[in-house]
Tab-separated table of C-alpha atoms in Angstrom:
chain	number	residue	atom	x	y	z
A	25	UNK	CA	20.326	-29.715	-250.306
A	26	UNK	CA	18.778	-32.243	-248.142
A	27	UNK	CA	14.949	-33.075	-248.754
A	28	UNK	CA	12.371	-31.285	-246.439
A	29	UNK	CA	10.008	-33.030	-244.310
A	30	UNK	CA	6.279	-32.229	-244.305
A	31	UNK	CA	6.530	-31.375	-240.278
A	32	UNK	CA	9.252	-28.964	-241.297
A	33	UNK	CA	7.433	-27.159	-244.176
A	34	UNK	CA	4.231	-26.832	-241.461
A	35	UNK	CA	6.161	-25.490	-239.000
A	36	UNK	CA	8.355	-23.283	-241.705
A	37	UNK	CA	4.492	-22.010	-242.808
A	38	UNK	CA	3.255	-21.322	-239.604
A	39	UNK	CA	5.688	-19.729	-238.501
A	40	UNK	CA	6.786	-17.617	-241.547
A	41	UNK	CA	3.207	-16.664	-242.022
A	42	UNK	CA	2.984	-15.159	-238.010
A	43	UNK	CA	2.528	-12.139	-236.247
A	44	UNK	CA	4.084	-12.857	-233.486
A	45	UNK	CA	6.420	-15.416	-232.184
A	46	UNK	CA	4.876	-19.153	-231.268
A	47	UNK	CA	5.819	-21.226	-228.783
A	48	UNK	CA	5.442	-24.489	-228.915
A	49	UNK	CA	2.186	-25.205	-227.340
A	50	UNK	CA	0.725	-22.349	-230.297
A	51	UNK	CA	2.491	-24.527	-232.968
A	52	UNK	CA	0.743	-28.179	-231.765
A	53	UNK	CA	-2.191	-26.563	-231.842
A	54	UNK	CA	-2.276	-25.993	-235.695
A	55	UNK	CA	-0.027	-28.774	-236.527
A	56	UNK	CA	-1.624	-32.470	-236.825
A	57	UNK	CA	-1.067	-34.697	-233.490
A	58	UNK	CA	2.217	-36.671	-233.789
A	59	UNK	CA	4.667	-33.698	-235.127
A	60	UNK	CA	7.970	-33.508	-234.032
A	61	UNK	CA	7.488	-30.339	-233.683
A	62	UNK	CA	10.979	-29.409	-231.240
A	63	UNK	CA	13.035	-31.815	-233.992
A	64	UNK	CA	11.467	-29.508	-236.726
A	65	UNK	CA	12.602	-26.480	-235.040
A	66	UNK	CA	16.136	-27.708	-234.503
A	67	UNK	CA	16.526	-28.738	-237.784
A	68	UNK	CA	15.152	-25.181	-239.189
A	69	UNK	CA	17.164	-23.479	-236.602
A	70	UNK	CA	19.739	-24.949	-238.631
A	71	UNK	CA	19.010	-24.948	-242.130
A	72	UNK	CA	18.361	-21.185	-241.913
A	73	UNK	CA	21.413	-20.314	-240.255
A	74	UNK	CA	23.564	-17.905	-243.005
A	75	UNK	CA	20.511	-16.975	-244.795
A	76	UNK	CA	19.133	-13.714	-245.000
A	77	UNK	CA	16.416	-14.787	-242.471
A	78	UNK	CA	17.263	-16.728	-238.964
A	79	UNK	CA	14.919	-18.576	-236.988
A	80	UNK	CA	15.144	-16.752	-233.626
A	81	UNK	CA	14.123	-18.342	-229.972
A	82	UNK	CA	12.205	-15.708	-228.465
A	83	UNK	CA	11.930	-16.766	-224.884
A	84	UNK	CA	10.315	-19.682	-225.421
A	85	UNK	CA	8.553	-18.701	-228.740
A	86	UNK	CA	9.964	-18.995	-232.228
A	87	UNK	CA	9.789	-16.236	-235.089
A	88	UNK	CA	11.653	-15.900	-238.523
A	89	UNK	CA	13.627	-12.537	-238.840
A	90	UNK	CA	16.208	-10.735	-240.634
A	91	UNK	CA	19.897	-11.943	-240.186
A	92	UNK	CA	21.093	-9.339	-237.715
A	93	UNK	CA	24.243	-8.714	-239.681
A	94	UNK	CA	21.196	-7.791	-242.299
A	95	UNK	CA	19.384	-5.566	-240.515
A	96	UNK	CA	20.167	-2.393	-241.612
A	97	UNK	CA	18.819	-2.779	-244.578
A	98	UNK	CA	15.657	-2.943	-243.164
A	99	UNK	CA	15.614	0.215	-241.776
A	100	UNK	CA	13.083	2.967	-242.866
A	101	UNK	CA	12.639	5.754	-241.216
A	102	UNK	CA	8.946	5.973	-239.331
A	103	UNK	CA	8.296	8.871	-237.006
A	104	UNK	CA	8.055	7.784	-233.626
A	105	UNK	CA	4.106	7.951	-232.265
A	106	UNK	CA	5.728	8.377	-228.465
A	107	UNK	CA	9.019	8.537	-226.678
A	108	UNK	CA	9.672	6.605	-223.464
A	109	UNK	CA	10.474	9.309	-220.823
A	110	UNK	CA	13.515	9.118	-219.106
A	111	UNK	CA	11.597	7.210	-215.812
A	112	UNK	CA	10.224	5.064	-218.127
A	113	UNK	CA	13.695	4.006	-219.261
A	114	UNK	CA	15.009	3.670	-215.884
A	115	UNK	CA	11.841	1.555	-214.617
A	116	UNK	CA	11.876	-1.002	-217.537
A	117	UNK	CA	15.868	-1.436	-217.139
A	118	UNK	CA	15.773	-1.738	-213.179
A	119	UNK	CA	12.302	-4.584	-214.287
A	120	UNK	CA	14.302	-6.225	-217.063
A	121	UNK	CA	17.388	-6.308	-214.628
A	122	UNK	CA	15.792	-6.893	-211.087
A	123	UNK	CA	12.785	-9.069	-211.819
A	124	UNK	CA	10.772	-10.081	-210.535
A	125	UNK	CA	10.444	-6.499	-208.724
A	126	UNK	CA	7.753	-4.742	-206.999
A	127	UNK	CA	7.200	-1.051	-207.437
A	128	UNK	CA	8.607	-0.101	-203.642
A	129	UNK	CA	11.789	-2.153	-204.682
A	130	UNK	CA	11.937	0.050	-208.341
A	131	UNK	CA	11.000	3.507	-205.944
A	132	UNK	CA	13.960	1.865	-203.943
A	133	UNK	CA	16.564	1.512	-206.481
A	134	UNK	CA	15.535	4.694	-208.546
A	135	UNK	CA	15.239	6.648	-205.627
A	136	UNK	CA	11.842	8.514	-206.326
A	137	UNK	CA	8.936	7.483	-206.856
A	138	UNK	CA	7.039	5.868	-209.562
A	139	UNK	CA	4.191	7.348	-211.374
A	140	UNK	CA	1.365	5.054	-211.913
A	141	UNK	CA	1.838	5.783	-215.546
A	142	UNK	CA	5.239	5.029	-216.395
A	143	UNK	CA	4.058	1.536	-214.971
A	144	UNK	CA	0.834	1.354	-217.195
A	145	UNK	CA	3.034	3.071	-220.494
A	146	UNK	CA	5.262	0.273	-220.396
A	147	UNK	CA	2.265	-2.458	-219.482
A	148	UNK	CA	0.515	-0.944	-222.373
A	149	UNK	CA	3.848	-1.826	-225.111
A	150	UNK	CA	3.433	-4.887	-223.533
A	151	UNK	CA	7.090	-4.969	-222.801
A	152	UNK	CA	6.139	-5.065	-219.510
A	153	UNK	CA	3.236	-7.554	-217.279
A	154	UNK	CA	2.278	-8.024	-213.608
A	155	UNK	CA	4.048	-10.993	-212.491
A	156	UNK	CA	2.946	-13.317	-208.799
A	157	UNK	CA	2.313	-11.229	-205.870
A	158	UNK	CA	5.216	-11.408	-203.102
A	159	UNK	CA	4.352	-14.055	-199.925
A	160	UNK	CA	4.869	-10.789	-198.113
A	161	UNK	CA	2.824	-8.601	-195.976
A	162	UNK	CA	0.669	-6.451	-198.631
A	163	UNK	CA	1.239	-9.177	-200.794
A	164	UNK	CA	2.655	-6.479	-203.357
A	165	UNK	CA	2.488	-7.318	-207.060
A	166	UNK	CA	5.713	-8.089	-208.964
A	167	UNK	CA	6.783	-6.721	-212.523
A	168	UNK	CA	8.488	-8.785	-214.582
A	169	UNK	CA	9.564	-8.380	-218.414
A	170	UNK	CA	7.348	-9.613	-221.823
A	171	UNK	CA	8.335	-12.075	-224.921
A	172	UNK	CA	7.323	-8.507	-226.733
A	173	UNK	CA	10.250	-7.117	-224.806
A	174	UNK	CA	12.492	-9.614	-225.403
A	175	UNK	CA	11.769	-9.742	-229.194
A	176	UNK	CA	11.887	-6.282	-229.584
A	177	UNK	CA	15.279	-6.073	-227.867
A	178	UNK	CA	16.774	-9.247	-230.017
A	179	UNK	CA	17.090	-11.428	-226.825
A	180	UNK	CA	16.299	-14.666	-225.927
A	181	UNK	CA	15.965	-14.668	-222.401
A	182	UNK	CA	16.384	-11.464	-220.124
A	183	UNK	CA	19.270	-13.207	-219.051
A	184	UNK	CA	21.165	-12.360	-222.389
A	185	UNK	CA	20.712	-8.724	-221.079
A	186	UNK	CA	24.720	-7.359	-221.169
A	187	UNK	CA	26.070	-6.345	-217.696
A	188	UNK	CA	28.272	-3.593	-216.498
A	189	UNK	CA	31.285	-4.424	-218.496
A	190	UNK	CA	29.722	-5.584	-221.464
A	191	UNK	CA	28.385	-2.399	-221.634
A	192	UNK	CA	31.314	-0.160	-220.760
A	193	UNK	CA	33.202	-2.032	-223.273
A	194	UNK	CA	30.497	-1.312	-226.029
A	195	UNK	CA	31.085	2.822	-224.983
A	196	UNK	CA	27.231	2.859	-223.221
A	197	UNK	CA	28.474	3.761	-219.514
A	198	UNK	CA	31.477	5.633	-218.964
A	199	UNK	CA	34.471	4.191	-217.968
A	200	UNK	CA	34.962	6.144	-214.890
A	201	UNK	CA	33.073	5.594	-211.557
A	202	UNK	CA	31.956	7.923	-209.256
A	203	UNK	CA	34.572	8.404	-206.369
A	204	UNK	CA	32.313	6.311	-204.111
A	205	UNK	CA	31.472	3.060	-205.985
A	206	UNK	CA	34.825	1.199	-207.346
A	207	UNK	CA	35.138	-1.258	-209.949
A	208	UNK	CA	35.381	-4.216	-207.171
A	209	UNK	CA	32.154	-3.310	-205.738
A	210	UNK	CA	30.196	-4.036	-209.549
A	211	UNK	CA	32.611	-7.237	-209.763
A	212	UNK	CA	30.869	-8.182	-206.048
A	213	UNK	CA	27.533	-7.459	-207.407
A	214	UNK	CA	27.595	-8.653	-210.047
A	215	UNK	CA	29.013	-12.529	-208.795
A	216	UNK	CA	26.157	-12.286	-206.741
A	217	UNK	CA	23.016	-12.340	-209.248
């Protein structure tokens, strides 16, 4: 096994010892001037990969966490404190998939509008934060998804979100379309984001 250097066994501290994930900028801040601290990572990154614990990007923060292949053995089974309600699922997929997005454009999409609390539930989780108002008339605030979201949800970047046919593949959306919307039209859509 290859020798360890002292940046990597600060950094490997750090950020075993977090928590939450650091970025960067977090990590300098403890470490002494002059770390290579993005070599450290990358060599980590790879040293950890097959082990029981994986040093995950989270957006652009880093955190040590159970091998997903793992996981389940992690489990344990807490009662859940509060259930998102069905809005609130629909408004933090149409943020995490249409951001950044102001709340007409989510009363737009959903069709109905959004109650101020299914806004301030998901700000509260912090899986949700106000992003830069529009250059629009109003100048309208924009939503935009969290690192917390992203971490919770195992994903790097929102981008690593799955799309329509990831996820009717995976069984999530069923395979049939309503008469009016065909399978070209998602193909169209989805070429376009």
């Amino acid at each position: 096994m290859a020798e360890i250097s002292s940046a990597e066994r600060m950094v490997e501290a750090i950020l075993f010892a977090a928590r939450k994930p650091l970025n960067a900028r977090q990590l300098a801040a403890r470490l002494p001037e002059g770390v290579d601290i993005a070599g450290a990572l990358a060599t980590l990154q790879a040293r950890y990969t097959g082990h029981g614990v994986t040093l995950t990007r989270v957006g652009e923060a880093w955190a040590f966490r159970t091998a997903a292949d793992l996981s389940h053995l992690m489990r344990e089974e807490v009662e859940e404190m509060r259930k998102l309600s069905r809005a609130g699922i629909e408004t933090l997929a149409i943020i995490a998939y249409h951001q950044p997005v102001t709340r007409a454009e989510i009363e737009e999409i959903r069709g109905v509008s959004v109650n101020k609390g299914t806004l301030d539930q998901l700000i509260e989780l912090e899986w949700v934060r106000v992003g830069r108002r529009r250059m629009t008339p109003g100048r309208p605030v924009t939503y935009i998804v969290t690192e917390a979201f992203l971490d919770q949800f195992g994903l790097e970047t929102a981008r690593d979100l799955p799309d329509l046919k990831e996820m009717r593949a995976a069984g999530l959306l069923e395979s049939r379309l309503p008469p009016i919307v065909t399978n070209k039209a998602d193909e169209t859509i989805l070429e376009e984001e």
